[in-house]
Tab-separated table of C-alpha atoms in Angstrom:
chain	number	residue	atom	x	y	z
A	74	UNK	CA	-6.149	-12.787	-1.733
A	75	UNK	CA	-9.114	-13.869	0.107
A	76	UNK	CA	-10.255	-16.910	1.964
A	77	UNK	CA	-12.567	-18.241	-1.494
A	78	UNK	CA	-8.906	-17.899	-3.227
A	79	UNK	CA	-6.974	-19.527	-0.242
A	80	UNK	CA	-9.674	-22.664	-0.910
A	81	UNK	CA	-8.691	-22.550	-4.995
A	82	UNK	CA	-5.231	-22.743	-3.659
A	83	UNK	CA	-5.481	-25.724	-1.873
A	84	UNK	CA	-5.029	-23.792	1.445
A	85	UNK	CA	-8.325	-24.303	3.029
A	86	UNK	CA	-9.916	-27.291	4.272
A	87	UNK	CA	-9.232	-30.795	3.009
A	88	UNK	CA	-8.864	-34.443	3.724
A	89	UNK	CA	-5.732	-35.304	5.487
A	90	UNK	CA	-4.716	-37.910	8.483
A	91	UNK	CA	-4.473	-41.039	8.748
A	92	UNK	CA	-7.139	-44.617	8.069
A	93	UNK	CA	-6.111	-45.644	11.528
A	94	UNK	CA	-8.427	-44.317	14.550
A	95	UNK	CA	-6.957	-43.395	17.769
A	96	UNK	CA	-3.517	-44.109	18.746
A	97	UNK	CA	-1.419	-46.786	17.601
A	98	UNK	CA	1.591	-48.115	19.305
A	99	UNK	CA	4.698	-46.854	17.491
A	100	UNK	CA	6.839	-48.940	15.413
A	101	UNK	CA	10.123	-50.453	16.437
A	102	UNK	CA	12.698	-47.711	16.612
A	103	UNK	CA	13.919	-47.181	13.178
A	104	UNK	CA	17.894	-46.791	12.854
A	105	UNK	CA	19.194	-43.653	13.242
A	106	UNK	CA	15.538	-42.292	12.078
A	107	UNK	CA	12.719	-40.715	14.802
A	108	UNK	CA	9.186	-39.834	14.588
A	109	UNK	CA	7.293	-37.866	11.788
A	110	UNK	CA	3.945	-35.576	12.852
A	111	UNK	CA	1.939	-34.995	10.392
A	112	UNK	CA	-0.327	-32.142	10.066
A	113	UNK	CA	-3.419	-32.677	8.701
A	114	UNK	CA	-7.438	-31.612	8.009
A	115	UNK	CA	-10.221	-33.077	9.089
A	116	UNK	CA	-13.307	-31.200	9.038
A	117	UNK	CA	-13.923	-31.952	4.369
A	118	UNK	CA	-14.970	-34.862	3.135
A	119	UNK	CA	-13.024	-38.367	3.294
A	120	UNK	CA	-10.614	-36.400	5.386
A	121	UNK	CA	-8.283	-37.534	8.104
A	122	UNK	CA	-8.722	-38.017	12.095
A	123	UNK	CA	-6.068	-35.684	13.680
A	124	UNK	CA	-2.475	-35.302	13.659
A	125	UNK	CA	-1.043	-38.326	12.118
A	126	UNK	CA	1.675	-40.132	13.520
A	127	UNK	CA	4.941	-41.868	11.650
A	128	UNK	CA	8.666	-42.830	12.116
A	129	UNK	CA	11.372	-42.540	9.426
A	130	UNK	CA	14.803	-44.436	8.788
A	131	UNK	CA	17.583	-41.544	8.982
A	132	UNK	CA	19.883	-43.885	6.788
A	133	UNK	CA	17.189	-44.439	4.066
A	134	UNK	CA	14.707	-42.215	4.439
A	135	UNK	CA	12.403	-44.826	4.724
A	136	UNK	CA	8.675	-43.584	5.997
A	137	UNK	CA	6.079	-46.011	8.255
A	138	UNK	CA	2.626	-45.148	9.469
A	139	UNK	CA	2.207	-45.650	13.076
A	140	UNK	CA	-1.525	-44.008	13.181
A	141	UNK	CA	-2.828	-40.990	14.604
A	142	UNK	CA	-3.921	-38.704	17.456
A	143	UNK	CA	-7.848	-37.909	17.358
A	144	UNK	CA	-9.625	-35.095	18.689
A	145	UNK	CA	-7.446	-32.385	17.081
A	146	UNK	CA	-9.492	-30.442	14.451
A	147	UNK	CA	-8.138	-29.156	11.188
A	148	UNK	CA	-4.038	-29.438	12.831
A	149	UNK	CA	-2.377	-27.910	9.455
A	150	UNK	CA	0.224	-26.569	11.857
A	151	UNK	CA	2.387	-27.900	14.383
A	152	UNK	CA	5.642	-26.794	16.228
A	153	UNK	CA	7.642	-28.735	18.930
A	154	UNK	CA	8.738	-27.288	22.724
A	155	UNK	CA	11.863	-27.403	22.791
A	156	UNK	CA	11.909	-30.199	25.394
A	157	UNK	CA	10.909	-32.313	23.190
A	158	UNK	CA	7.369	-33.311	25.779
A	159	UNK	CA	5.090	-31.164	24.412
A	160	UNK	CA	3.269	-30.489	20.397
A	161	UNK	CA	1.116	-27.488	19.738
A	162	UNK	CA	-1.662	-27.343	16.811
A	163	UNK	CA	-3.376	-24.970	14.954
A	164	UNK	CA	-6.728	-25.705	14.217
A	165	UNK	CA	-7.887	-23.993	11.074
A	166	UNK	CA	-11.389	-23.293	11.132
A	167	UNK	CA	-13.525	-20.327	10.672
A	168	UNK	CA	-13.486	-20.079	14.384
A	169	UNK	CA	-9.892	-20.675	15.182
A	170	UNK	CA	-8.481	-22.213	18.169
A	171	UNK	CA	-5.060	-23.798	19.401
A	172	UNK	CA	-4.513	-27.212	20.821
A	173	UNK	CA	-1.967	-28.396	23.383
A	174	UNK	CA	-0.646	-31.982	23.109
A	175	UNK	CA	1.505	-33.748	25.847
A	176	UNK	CA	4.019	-35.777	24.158
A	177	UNK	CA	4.446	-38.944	26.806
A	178	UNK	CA	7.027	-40.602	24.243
A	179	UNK	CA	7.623	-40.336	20.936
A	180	UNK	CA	4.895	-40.374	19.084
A	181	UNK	CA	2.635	-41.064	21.944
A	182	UNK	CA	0.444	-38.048	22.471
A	183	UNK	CA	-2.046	-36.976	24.363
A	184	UNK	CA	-4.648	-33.307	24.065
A	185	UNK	CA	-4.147	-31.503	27.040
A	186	UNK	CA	-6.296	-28.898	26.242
A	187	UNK	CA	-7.435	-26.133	23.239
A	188	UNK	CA	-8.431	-22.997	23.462
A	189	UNK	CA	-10.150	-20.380	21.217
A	190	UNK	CA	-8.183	-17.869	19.935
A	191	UNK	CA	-10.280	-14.721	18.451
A	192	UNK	CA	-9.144	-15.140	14.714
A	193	UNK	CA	-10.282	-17.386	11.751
A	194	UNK	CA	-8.182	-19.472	10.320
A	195	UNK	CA	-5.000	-19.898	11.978
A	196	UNK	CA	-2.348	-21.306	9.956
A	197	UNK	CA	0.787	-20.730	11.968
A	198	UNK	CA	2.378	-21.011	15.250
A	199	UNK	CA	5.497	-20.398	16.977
A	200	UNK	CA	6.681	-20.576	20.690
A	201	UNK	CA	8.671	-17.314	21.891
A	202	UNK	CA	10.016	-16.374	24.675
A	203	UNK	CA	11.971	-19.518	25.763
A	204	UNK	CA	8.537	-20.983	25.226
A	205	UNK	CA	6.183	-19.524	27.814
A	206	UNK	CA	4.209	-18.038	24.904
A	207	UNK	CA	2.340	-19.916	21.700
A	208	UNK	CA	1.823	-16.929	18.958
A	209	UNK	CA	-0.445	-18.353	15.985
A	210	UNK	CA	-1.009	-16.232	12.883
A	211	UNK	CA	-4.527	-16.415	12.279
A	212	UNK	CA	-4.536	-16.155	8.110
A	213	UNK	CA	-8.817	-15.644	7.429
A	214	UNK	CA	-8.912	-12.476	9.860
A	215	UNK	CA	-5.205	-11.035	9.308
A	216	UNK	CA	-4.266	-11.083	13.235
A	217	UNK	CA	-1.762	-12.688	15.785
A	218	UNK	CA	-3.187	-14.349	18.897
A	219	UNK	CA	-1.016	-14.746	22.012
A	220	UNK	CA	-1.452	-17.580	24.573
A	221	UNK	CA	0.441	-18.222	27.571
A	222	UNK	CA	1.793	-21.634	28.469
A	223	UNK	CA	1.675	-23.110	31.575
A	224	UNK	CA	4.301	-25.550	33.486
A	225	UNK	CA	2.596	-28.441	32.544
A	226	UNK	CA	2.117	-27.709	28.894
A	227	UNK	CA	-1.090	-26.663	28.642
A	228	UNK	CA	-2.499	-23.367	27.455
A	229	UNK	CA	-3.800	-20.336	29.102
A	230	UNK	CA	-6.305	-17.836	28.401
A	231	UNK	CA	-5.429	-15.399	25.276
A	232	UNK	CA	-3.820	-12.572	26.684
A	233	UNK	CA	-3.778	-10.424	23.349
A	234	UNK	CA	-5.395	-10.263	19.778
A	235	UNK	CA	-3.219	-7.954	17.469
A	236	UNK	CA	-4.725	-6.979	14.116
A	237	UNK	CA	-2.697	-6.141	11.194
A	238	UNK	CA	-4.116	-2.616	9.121
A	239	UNK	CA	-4.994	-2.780	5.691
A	240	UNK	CA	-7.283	-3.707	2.888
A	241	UNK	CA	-7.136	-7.527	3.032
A	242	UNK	CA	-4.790	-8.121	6.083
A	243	UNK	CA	-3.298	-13.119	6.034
A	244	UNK	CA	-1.202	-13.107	8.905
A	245	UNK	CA	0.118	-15.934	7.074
A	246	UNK	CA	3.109	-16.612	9.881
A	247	UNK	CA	4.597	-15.532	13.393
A	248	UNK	CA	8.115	-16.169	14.096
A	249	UNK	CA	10.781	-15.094	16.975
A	250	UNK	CA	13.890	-13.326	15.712
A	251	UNK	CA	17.110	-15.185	16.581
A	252	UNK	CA	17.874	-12.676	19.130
A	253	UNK	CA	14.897	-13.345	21.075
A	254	UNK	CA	14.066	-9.781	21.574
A	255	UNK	CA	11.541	-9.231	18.267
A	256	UNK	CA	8.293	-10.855	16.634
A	257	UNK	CA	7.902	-10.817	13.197
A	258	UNK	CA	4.514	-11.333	11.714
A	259	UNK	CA	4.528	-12.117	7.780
A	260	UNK	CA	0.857	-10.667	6.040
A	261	UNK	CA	0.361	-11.816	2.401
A	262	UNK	CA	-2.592	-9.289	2.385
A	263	UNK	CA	-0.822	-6.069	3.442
A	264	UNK	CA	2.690	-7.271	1.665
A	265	UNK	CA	4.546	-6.449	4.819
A	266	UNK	CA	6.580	-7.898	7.949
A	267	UNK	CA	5.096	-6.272	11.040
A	268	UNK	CA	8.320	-6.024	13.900
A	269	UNK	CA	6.754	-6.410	17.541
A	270	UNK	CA	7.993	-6.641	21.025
A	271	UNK	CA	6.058	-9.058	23.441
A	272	UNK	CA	6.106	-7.562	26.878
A	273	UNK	CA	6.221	-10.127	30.281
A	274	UNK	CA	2.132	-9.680	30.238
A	275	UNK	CA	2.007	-11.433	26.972
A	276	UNK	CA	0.998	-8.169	24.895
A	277	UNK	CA	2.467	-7.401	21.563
A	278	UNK	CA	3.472	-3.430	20.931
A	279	UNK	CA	4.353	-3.242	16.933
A	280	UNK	CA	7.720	-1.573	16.520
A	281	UNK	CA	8.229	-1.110	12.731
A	282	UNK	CA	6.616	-2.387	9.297
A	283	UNK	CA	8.154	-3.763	6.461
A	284	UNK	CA	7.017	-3.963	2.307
A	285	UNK	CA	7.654	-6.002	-0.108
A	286	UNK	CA	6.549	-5.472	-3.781
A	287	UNK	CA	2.799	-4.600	-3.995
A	288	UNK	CA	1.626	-7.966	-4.718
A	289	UNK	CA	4.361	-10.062	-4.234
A	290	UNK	CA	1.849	-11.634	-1.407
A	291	UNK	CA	4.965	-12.591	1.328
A	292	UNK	CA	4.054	-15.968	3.208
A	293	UNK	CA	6.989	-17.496	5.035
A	294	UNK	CA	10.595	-16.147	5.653
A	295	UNK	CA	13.685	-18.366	6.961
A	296	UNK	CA	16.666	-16.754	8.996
A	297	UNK	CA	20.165	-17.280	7.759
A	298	UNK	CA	22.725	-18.735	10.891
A	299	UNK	CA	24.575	-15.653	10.960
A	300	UNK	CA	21.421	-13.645	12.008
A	301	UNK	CA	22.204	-10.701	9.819
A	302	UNK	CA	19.619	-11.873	6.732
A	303	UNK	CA	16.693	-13.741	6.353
A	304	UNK	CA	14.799	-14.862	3.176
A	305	UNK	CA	10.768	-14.256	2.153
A	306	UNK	CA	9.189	-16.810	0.256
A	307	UNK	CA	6.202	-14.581	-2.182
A	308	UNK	CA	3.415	-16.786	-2.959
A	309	UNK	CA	1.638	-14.659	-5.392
A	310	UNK	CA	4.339	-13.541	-7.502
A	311	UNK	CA	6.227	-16.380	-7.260
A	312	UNK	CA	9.622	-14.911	-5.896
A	313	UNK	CA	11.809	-15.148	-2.920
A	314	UNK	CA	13.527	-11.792	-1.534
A	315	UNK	CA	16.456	-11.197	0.329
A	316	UNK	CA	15.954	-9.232	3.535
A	317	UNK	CA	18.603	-7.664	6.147
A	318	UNK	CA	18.008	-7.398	9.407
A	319	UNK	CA	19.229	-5.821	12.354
A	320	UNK	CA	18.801	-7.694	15.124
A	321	UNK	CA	19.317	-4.353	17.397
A	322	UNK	CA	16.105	-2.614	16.060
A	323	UNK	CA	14.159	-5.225	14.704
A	324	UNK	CA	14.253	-3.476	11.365
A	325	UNK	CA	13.561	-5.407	8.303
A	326	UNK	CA	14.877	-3.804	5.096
A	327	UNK	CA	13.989	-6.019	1.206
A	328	UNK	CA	16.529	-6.540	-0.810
A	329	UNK	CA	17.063	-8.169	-4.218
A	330	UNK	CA	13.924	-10.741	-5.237
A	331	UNK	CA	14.243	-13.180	-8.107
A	332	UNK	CA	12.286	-15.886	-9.646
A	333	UNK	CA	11.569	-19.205	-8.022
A	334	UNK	CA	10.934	-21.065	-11.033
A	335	UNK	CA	12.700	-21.227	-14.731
A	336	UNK	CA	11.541	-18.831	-16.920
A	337	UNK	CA	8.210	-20.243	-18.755
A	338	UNK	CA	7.152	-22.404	-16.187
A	339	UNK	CA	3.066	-22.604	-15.149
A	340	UNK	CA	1.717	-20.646	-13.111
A	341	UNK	CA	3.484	-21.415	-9.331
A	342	UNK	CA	3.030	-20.032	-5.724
A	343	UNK	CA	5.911	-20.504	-3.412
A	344	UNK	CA	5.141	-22.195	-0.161
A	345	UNK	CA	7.556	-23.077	2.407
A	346	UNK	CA	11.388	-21.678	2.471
A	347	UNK	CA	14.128	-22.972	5.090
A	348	UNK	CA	17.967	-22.422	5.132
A	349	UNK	CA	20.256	-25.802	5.829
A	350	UNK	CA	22.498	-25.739	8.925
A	351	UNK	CA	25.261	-24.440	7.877
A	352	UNK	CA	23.354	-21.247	5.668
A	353	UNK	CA	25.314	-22.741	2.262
A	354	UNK	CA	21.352	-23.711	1.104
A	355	UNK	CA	18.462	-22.401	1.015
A	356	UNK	CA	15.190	-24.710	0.157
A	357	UNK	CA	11.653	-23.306	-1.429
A	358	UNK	CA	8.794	-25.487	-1.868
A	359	UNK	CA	7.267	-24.465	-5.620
A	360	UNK	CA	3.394	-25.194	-5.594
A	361	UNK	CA	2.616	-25.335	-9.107
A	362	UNK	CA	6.241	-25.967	-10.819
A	363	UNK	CA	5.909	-28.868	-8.327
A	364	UNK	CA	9.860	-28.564	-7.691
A	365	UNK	CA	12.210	-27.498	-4.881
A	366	UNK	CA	13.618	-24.513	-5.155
A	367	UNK	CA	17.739	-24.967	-4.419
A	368	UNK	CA	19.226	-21.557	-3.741
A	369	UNK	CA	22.982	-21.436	-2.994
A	370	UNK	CA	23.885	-18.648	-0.511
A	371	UNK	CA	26.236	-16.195	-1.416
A	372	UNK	CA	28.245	-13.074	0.045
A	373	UNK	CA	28.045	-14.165	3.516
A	374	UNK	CA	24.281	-14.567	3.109
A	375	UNK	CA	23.474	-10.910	1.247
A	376	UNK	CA	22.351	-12.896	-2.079
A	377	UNK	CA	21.294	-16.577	-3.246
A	378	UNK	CA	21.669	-17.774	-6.926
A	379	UNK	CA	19.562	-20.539	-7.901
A	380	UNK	CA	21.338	-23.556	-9.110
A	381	UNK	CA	18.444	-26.801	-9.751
A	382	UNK	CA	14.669	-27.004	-9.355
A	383	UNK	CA	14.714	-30.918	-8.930
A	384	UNK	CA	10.419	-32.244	-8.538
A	385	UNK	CA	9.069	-32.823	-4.860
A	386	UNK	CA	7.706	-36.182	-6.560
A	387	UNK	CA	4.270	-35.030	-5.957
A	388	UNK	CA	1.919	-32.225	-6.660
A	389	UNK	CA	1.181	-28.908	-4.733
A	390	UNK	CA	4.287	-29.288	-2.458
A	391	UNK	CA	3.075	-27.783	0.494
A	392	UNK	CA	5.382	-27.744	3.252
A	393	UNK	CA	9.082	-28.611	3.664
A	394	UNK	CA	11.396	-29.144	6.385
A	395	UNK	CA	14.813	-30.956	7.470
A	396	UNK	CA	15.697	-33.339	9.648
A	397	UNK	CA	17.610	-32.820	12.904
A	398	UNK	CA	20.859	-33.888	11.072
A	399	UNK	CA	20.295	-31.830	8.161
A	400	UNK	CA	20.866	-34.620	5.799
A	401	UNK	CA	16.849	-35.436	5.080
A	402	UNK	CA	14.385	-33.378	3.319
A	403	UNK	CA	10.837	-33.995	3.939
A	404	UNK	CA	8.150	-32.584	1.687
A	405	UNK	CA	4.677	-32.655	2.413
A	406	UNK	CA	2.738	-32.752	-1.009
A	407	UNK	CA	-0.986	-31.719	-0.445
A	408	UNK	CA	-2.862	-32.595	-3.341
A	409	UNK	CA	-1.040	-36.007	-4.410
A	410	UNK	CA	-1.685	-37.441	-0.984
A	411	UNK	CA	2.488	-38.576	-0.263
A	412	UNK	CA	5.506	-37.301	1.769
A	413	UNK	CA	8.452	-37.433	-0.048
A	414	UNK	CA	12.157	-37.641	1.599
A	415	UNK	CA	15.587	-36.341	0.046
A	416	UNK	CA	18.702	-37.390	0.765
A	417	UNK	CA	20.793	-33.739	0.970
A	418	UNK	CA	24.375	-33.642	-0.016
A	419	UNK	CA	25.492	-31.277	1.878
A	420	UNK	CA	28.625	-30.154	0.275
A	421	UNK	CA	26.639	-29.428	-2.850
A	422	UNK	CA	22.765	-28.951	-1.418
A	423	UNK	CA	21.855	-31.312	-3.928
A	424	UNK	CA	18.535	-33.597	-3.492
A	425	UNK	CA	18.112	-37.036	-4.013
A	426	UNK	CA	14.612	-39.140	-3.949
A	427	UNK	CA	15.068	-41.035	-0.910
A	428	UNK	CA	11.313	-42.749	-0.170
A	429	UNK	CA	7.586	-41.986	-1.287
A	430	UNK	CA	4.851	-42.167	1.981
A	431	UNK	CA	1.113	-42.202	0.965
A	432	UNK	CA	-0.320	-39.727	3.554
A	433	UNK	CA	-3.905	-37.996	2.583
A	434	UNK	CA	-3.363	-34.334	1.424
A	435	UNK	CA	-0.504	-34.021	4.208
A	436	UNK	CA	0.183	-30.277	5.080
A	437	UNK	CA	2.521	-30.686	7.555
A	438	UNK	CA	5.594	-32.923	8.256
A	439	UNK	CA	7.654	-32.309	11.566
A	440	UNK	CA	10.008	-34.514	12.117
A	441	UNK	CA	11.952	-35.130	15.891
C-alpha cells in the first residue's frame, strides 16, 4: 500500500483546522466537559491553520469551537504528557518533522519548537519512557524516529532512525507496552509488530517480529487492562485480531481475526481501535461501513464477539477516542468535515448520538 494509495484513502494531505486565525480565548468552562485538540492538515487546498482548539460538555456532549494554534504544519497526530502542560504533533509531510507545544492552560498553547525527524510522513506518536522520549512512526518511509525531551518540554536532537525490512515497509504506529519495558511498532507494509527495547541513549534494539495475515495491512492495536492481550485493527482486509502478549519477553503471538463489518457491506478499512476502561468494550472506527465497530470482550480478554455496528454520523470515520470518564465517544470523521460524540453505556457498551461539531476533514480528536 503505497503513499498514491494512502492519498485515495483519504490518509494524505487535506483541509482540516479551524476559520479562526491564531489563538482564541477559550470558552467559559463547560460543566463537567474539558478541552478538545483537534488534529488537522494544512498544507491542501482550503485547508485548516494548525491544531484546532475546542471544549465539550461532559453531561451532553455538547462541542464549541474556541479557534486554533497556527504554525503547526500538517498536525494529523497529537498525544498529551502526562502532566497535562505539554502537546506533541506530527507533522505529515514528505519531509517529516515533530512539533512541541507548551500547554500554558487549557487550550492555550504555545510551539516551543519542531524538529526534523529523517522519515516522510509521520503519522504517529507516542511518549515512552515516563515521557523523556517522543517515538513517531513515520508511515511514507516505514521507520520510527526517536527524540528526546527536555525539562521544559521541548525537543532534542533525533537520537535514532530505525527502519523496518521489507518490500513496502508504513510504520503506521509506535506505542509503549503497559509494562514499560517494550516498543511496539505496527507496519501495514510488512504485516508485522516489530518488539524493541529503547536503551537510556534513546536507541531502539528490535527484539522480536510479529505477522499477521499476508495482507491483512495491521494499522493500530489497543491493550486490554489486564495487560495479557491486545487487539490489531487491519485496514486492508478489514479485520481486527486478537493478540497475546507477554509482557516478560515482549512477544506478540495473533490469534483469532474476524470481520469488522456485517457480511455484504462495501468495501471498508478499519481505522482506529481502543478498549473502554474497564476492558468489557472494545471500539473500531469502520472507514467505509461508516460505523463503529462494538466488540464485547470475552474470556478474560482472549476473544471479542461483535454485538452492533451503530454509524459514526459521518463519513470516513477516521479516528476515535474516549473521554477521561469513559462515558464519551468522540469520532473524528475526515471526509464529512464533523466530530461526532456518543454517550457510552457502560454496562452494555452501547452508543448513543450525543452532538454533531462541523470541524474541516478533522483527523484527530484528543480530548483532556
Amino acid at each position: 500500500m503505497g503513499t498514491s494509495r494512502r492519498r485515495f484513502l483519504g490518509l494524505a494531505a487535506a483541509a482540516v483546522g479551524s476559520a479562526a486565525v491564531g489563538i482564541t480565548p477559550a470558552a467559559a468552562s463547560c460543566r463537567a466537559g474539558g478541552t478538545l485538540y483537534l488534529g488537522t492538515y494544512t498544507s491542501s487546498s482550503g485547508g485548516g491553520t494548525g491544531i484546532g482548539l475546542a471544549t465539550y460538555d461532559g453531561t451532553t456532549g455538547a462541542i464549541t469551537s474556541t479557534g486554533a494554534l497556527t504554525g503547526v504544519q500538517d498536525p494529523s497526530f497529537l498525544v498529551m504528557a502526562s502532566s497535562g502542560r505539554f502537546l506533541y504533533a506530527v507533522n505529515e509531510q514528505d519531509s517529516g518533522g515533530v512539533t512541541a507545544v507548551a500547554v500554558d492552560a487549557p487550550g492555550r498553547l504555545r510551539v516551543l519548537n519542531r524538529r526534523p525527524n529523517g522519515g516522510s510522513g509521520p503519522c504517529h506518536l507516542a511518549l515512552v519512557a515516563n515521557g523523556k522520549y517522543l517515538l513517531s512512526a513515520n508511515y511514507g518511509s516505514g521507520d520510527v524516529a526517536v527524540h528526546p525531551v527536555r525539562t521544559d518540554g521541548s525537543l532534542g536532537a533525533r537520537t535514532d532512525l530505525v527502519k523496518h525490512v521489507g518490500v513496502s515497509p508504513h510504520a503506521h504506529q509506535v506505542v509503549q507496552d503497559p509494562t514499560g519495558k517494550y516498543i511496539l511498532a505496527v507496519d501495514l507494509g510488512t504485516d508485522s509488530i516489530y518488539t524493541s527495547t529503547l536503551s537510556a541513549a534513546g536507541k531502539l534494539t528490535q527484539k522480536s517480529q510479529a505477522k499477521v495475515a499476508t495482507g491483512a495491512g495491521p494499522r493500530h492495536l489497543a491493550f486490554h487492562p489486564n495487560d495479557n492481550y491486545a487487539y490489531v485493527a487491519n485496514e486492508v482486509n478489514s479485520t481486527i485480531t486478537v493478540l497475546r502478549y507477554d509482557g516478560t519477553t515482549g512477544k506478540v503471538m495473533p490469534g483469532a481475526s474476524q470481520a469488522t463489518v456485517p457480511s455484504g457491506s462495501p468495501t471498508n478499512y478499519p481505522g482506529e481501535v481502543i478498549v473502554s476502561p474497564d476492558g468489557r468494550f472494545v471500539y473500531l472506527t469502520n472507514r467505509g461501513h461508516n460505523s463503529i465497530a462494538v466488540f464485547a470482550v470475552e474470556s478474560a480478554g482472549a476473544s471479542l464477539r461483535r454485538v452492533a455496528t451503530p454509524s459514526c454520523g459521518g463519513n470516513w470515520p477516521r479516528h476515535c477516542t474516549l473521554d477521561p470518564t469513559g462515558t464519551l465517544l468522540f469520532v473524528s470523521n475526515q471526509n464529512s468535515n464533523n466530530v461526532t460524540s456518543f454517550q457510552v453505556d457502560t454496562a452494555t457498551g452501547a452508543l448513543s448520538p450525543a452532538s454533531d461539531f462541523t470541524a474541516p476533514l478533522p483527523v484527530c480528536v484528543l480530548p483532556a
